XYZ file of C-alpha atoms in Angstrom:
372
model
C 0.000 0.000 0.000
C 1.636 3.241 -1.162
C 0.900 6.833 -0.114
C -2.742 7.779 -0.541
C -4.146 11.310 -0.971
C -7.827 12.096 -0.390
C -9.063 15.614 -1.287
C -12.131 17.020 0.504
C -14.378 20.073 0.261
C -17.091 20.827 2.810
C -18.597 23.718 0.872
C -21.759 24.091 2.970
C -19.828 24.878 6.158
C -17.473 27.888 6.205
C -16.186 27.401 2.628
C -13.121 29.512 3.272
C -11.840 26.901 5.735
C -13.313 23.629 4.559
C -11.254 22.290 1.695
C -7.946 20.478 1.657
C -6.576 16.959 1.612
C -5.636 14.014 3.788
C -2.378 12.224 3.047
C -1.824 8.740 4.461
C 1.502 6.954 4.190
C 2.209 3.243 4.016
C 1.392 1.308 7.238
C 4.448 0.298 9.257
C 4.654 -2.795 11.512
C 5.663 -2.762 15.183
C 5.599 -5.267 18.081
C 2.966 -4.940 20.837
C 4.286 -6.925 23.794
C 1.961 -9.791 24.666
C -0.594 -8.575 22.090
C 1.616 -9.711 19.214
C 2.106 -7.051 16.558
C 0.297 -4.193 14.880
C 0.613 -1.418 12.329
C 0.727 2.355 12.531
C 0.044 4.597 9.552
C 1.323 8.194 9.665
C -0.540 10.900 7.793
C -1.530 14.538 7.698
C -4.573 16.727 7.097
C -3.791 19.967 5.275
C -6.298 22.768 4.698
C -6.287 24.944 1.597
C -4.504 27.728 3.520
C -1.600 25.447 4.453
C -2.642 24.824 8.066
C -2.146 21.166 8.999
C -2.266 18.566 11.746
C -0.600 15.181 11.908
C -2.606 11.951 11.949
C -1.730 8.381 12.864
C -4.014 5.396 12.253
C -3.472 2.114 14.108
C -4.306 -1.532 13.488
C -4.086 -4.282 16.070
C -6.350 -7.138 17.097
C -8.317 -4.954 19.516
C -8.789 -2.014 17.129
C -9.986 -4.401 14.405
C -12.643 -5.906 16.691
C -13.697 -2.406 17.686
C -14.061 -1.029 14.142
C -15.012 -4.034 12.010
C -16.458 -7.478 12.895
C -15.450 -10.430 15.036
C -16.439 -14.054 15.613
C -17.604 -14.995 19.089
C -19.758 -17.455 21.001
C -23.374 -16.294 21.250
C -23.997 -14.312 24.440
C -27.686 -14.687 25.394
C -27.584 -11.556 27.586
C -26.207 -9.400 24.781
C -28.395 -10.855 22.046
C -31.536 -10.515 24.149
C -30.863 -6.775 24.349
C -30.566 -6.788 20.561
C -33.921 -8.542 20.180
C -33.046 -12.218 19.660
C -34.595 -15.000 21.710
C -32.735 -17.875 23.357
C -34.457 -20.284 20.956
C -33.040 -18.468 17.936
C -29.438 -18.958 19.039
C -29.557 -22.236 20.969
C -27.989 -24.239 18.113
C -25.489 -21.561 17.065
C -21.885 -22.194 18.108
C -20.366 -19.004 16.721
C -21.782 -15.714 15.571
C -20.333 -12.740 13.716
C -20.939 -9.348 15.325
C -19.918 -5.781 14.463
C -17.950 -3.552 16.819
C -21.097 -1.550 17.557
C -22.373 -4.508 19.601
C -19.336 -4.621 21.879
C -20.907 -2.721 24.749
C -20.624 -1.844 28.418
C -17.811 -3.407 30.447
C -16.730 -5.535 27.490
C -16.181 -2.401 25.427
C -14.235 -0.691 28.202
C -11.903 -3.675 28.454
C -11.398 -3.848 24.683
C -10.720 -0.150 24.231
C -8.146 -0.195 27.032
C -6.307 -2.976 25.183
C -6.486 -1.059 21.920
C -5.205 2.198 23.431
C -2.412 0.394 25.255
C -1.385 -1.155 21.941
C -1.423 2.262 20.260
C 0.790 3.839 22.886
C 3.373 1.099 22.404
C 4.081 2.308 18.870
C 7.360 4.028 17.890
C 5.357 7.254 17.535
C 4.836 7.440 21.293
C 8.083 5.815 22.336
C 10.016 8.688 20.776
C 7.711 11.184 22.511
C 8.162 9.566 25.931
C 11.932 9.443 25.455
C 12.010 13.235 25.147
C 9.684 14.101 28.055
C 9.628 13.687 31.817
C 6.468 12.439 33.510
C 5.880 15.847 35.131
C 5.673 17.420 31.661
C 2.727 15.261 30.554
C -0.914 15.649 31.573
C -3.876 13.552 30.462
C -7.243 15.223 29.814
C -10.080 12.666 29.502
C -13.321 14.291 28.343
C -16.331 12.983 30.263
C -17.991 10.673 29.672
C -16.486 8.621 26.870
C -12.877 9.683 27.316
C -12.857 8.376 30.887
C -13.182 4.840 29.527
C -10.059 4.941 27.337
C -7.682 4.548 30.301
C -4.987 6.651 28.647
C -3.151 7.318 31.908
C -2.945 3.573 32.521
C -1.701 3.002 28.956
C 1.057 5.584 29.438
C 2.119 3.853 32.635
C 2.081 0.427 30.948
C 4.273 1.632 28.077
C 6.526 4.242 29.686
C 6.235 3.711 33.448
C 5.193 7.351 33.824
C 2.855 8.539 36.597
C 1.194 11.515 34.929
C -1.300 14.078 36.181
C -4.885 13.541 35.028
C -7.287 16.463 34.581
C -10.922 15.478 34.033
C -13.033 17.692 31.762
C -16.761 17.808 31.122
C -17.464 19.321 27.721
C -20.580 18.552 25.707
C -23.013 19.840 23.081
C -26.055 21.970 23.881
C -28.659 22.975 21.306
C -28.212 26.422 19.749
C -30.129 27.180 16.550
C -27.928 30.218 15.866
C -24.905 28.004 15.093
C -24.786 27.364 11.320
C -25.029 23.756 10.082
C -24.494 22.054 13.464
C -27.202 23.873 15.522
C -25.303 23.262 18.719
C -22.542 24.842 20.770
C -20.107 23.549 23.351
C -20.670 23.892 27.085
C -17.824 23.184 29.494
C -18.940 22.605 33.078
C -15.909 20.921 34.654
C -12.148 21.463 34.431
C -10.475 19.697 37.354
C -7.038 21.316 37.309
C -7.149 23.026 40.722
C -4.929 20.323 42.224
C -2.047 21.710 40.158
C -0.302 24.867 41.317
C 1.045 27.591 39.026
C 4.491 26.005 38.621
C 2.974 22.596 37.884
C 0.695 24.171 35.266
C 3.688 25.796 33.635
C 5.677 22.552 33.613
C 3.107 20.784 31.414
C 4.250 20.785 27.791
C 2.380 17.721 26.447
C -1.400 17.233 26.662
C -3.065 13.893 25.960
C -6.762 14.494 25.249
C -9.107 11.495 25.226
C -12.378 11.589 23.261
C -13.735 10.627 19.860
C -14.308 13.223 17.147
C -17.574 13.638 15.212
C -18.226 17.298 14.329
C -14.999 18.346 16.052
C -16.698 21.195 17.914
C -16.040 19.836 21.407
C -12.434 18.885 20.702
C -11.654 22.272 19.171
C -13.070 24.073 22.208
C -11.186 21.801 24.625
C -7.872 22.340 22.843
C -8.346 26.103 22.964
C -9.253 25.969 26.679
C -6.221 23.825 27.529
C -3.961 26.271 25.707
C -5.386 29.080 27.845
C -4.878 27.305 31.177
C -1.575 25.577 30.415
C 0.468 28.326 28.741
C 3.526 26.220 27.893
C 1.749 23.421 26.046
C 3.728 22.534 22.928
C 2.254 19.169 21.919
C -1.360 17.981 21.909
C -1.850 14.248 21.397
C -5.534 13.495 20.740
C -6.531 9.885 21.454
C -9.679 9.560 19.332
C -10.675 5.966 18.500
C -13.264 7.413 16.097
C -12.440 10.513 14.042
C -14.298 12.009 11.080
C -12.882 13.991 8.184
C -15.190 16.897 8.970
C -14.240 16.897 12.638
C -10.538 16.814 11.827
C -11.069 19.804 9.575
C -12.487 21.757 12.538
C -9.543 20.742 14.715
C -6.987 21.702 12.091
C -8.240 25.256 12.518
C -6.775 25.189 16.058
C -3.267 24.602 14.818
C -2.439 28.060 13.498
C 0.413 30.248 14.688
C 0.208 29.477 18.415
C 3.391 27.359 18.495
C 1.449 24.197 19.254
C 1.584 20.878 17.440
C -1.577 18.747 17.238
C -1.518 15.063 16.367
C -4.617 12.826 16.251
C -4.440 9.056 16.855
C -7.353 6.888 15.660
C -8.339 3.269 15.129
C -7.962 1.805 11.637
C -9.593 4.473 9.434
C -11.336 7.853 9.205
C -15.116 8.279 9.234
C -17.777 10.218 7.351
C -19.916 12.567 9.476
C -23.425 12.331 8.020
C -26.071 15.054 7.636
C -28.254 16.508 8.932
C -26.367 17.115 12.193
C -22.970 15.571 11.317
C -23.010 13.538 14.506
C -23.686 10.023 13.204
C -20.503 8.902 11.501
C -20.164 5.933 9.156
C -17.279 4.148 7.469
C -16.081 5.522 4.145
C -16.109 2.953 1.348
C -12.646 3.763 0.006
C -10.282 0.783 0.375
C -7.182 2.977 0.584
C -8.524 4.597 3.779
C -8.338 1.256 5.589
C -5.122 -0.375 6.809
C -6.821 -3.741 6.214
C -9.290 -3.170 3.325
C -10.478 -6.785 3.418
C -11.832 -6.239 6.943
C -13.926 -3.354 5.640
C -15.279 -5.619 2.896
C -16.348 -8.174 5.510
C -17.939 -5.391 7.570
C -19.954 -4.191 4.574
C -21.095 -7.719 3.780
C -22.245 -8.208 7.372
C -24.453 -5.114 7.330
C -25.614 -5.907 3.796
C -28.249 -3.994 1.839
C -31.784 -2.829 2.519
C -34.794 -3.560 0.301
C -33.920 -0.573 -1.887
C -30.414 -1.856 -2.535
C -28.695 0.711 -0.298
C -25.593 -0.487 1.554
C -26.317 -0.131 5.259
C -22.626 0.288 6.156
C -22.689 3.630 4.332
C -24.939 5.019 7.082
C -24.296 2.688 10.044
C -22.698 4.908 12.671
C -19.433 3.502 13.980
C -20.310 4.794 17.456
C -24.074 5.425 17.479
C -24.579 6.442 21.117
C -20.859 7.243 21.531
C -20.701 7.372 25.339
C -23.977 5.469 25.811
C -22.406 2.331 24.374
C -20.102 2.287 27.422
C -22.627 3.366 30.040
C -26.023 2.132 28.797
C -26.026 -0.795 26.355
C -29.839 -0.662 26.185
C -29.651 2.940 25.015
C -27.113 1.923 22.380
C -29.541 -0.654 20.971
C -32.339 1.932 20.975
C -30.187 4.380 19.007
C -29.105 1.714 16.528
C -32.716 0.684 15.938
C -33.905 4.264 15.589
C -31.343 5.024 12.900
C -31.758 1.700 11.093
C -35.525 2.157 11.077
C -35.400 5.732 9.777
C -32.778 5.083 7.104
C -33.416 1.461 6.087
C -36.709 0.245 7.649
C -34.776 -2.426 9.570
C -33.725 -3.261 13.139
C -30.476 -4.707 14.430
C -32.372 -7.941 15.157
C -33.334 -8.167 11.469
C -29.692 -7.903 10.447
C -28.561 -10.382 13.088
C -31.147 -12.924 11.922
C -30.116 -12.788 8.304
C -26.489 -13.272 9.338
C -27.516 -16.411 11.231
C -28.737 -17.937 7.978
C -26.068 -19.952 6.078
C -27.545 -18.764 2.780
C -26.998 -15.076 3.530
C -24.159 -14.921 6.058
C -20.615 -14.113 4.853
C -19.223 -16.496 7.494
C -16.570 -18.102 5.309
C -15.270 -14.722 4.192
C -15.256 -13.494 7.784
C -13.353 -16.508 9.075
C -10.689 -16.277 6.388
C -10.153 -12.535 6.737
C -9.952 -12.635 10.509
C -7.664 -15.675 10.460
C -5.268 -13.497 8.464
C -5.493 -10.469 10.801
C -2.222 -11.104 12.621
């Protein structure tokens, strides 16, 4: 896989700032301790005015399960939430599920493995080698970012005991905001435990949260720059990140002597209208470190009665934080979107994947046997 360039133009939203390109380089292998091995893929987003941020995509066993599909034994508790009965699965030994159905505590465990694998890459090893632990602070954004366990991943990979500053930043409705109709409200910034000297010692900020519209992340980065005046590097740990959201964040990286780098799982996403919150996979093979896993994912979701590919609108995160905190709410959101866009439910899609005549099981098994 050679270098890939993807141009973009979001003309309906601030056209003076919404065009540019994403460049992704060839994936590079690296060892991940007891997790085996993985790949990291450096890249960059550049706006038309020359402003840019660095990107890195990661593939390992945990990120692949999170983003694509996986084979597992049927879990009656999980599948009952999704709308299947015990009778429907009693003779099924293995089932293929998408990452959207890894929920609750299971999801928290998986994402901690994935993030720990990311932070073991040469990208971070070189960063840790040039910084002391007192120069690094971690900023998890409540609620989702609290589940990533970034501080624990730093300790596992570098042995550093870093300060952690919890933030609460979220959307509130505001019809005066063009396109998005929402603004960012920040109600918590727990940095009072750090004195003035400790604030000034922080030069590297790790921010933990996924990126849909990018509005929250942009506001958080600007607020951190205000309160930590000597920040030089911002490392954004965003398992999900959309092209549109990255465009918003690139606007932060102007002439303020700060370097922003975003780290995401596997690929970049497409923020869908009308509110650019639900974010689906992009069906461009070159955007995926393992394109065959995306093909399996698309086959699993399949098509609706009108011939539309469901993966083109299936949100990679749906409830975003709800998937960690309220699996039932996640199922409700999945069903609401599937019903509105495709006149289907997640149970409908699960049932047709249980059928040997419609399930891409053989393809799934072969692709995931090759994951390595």
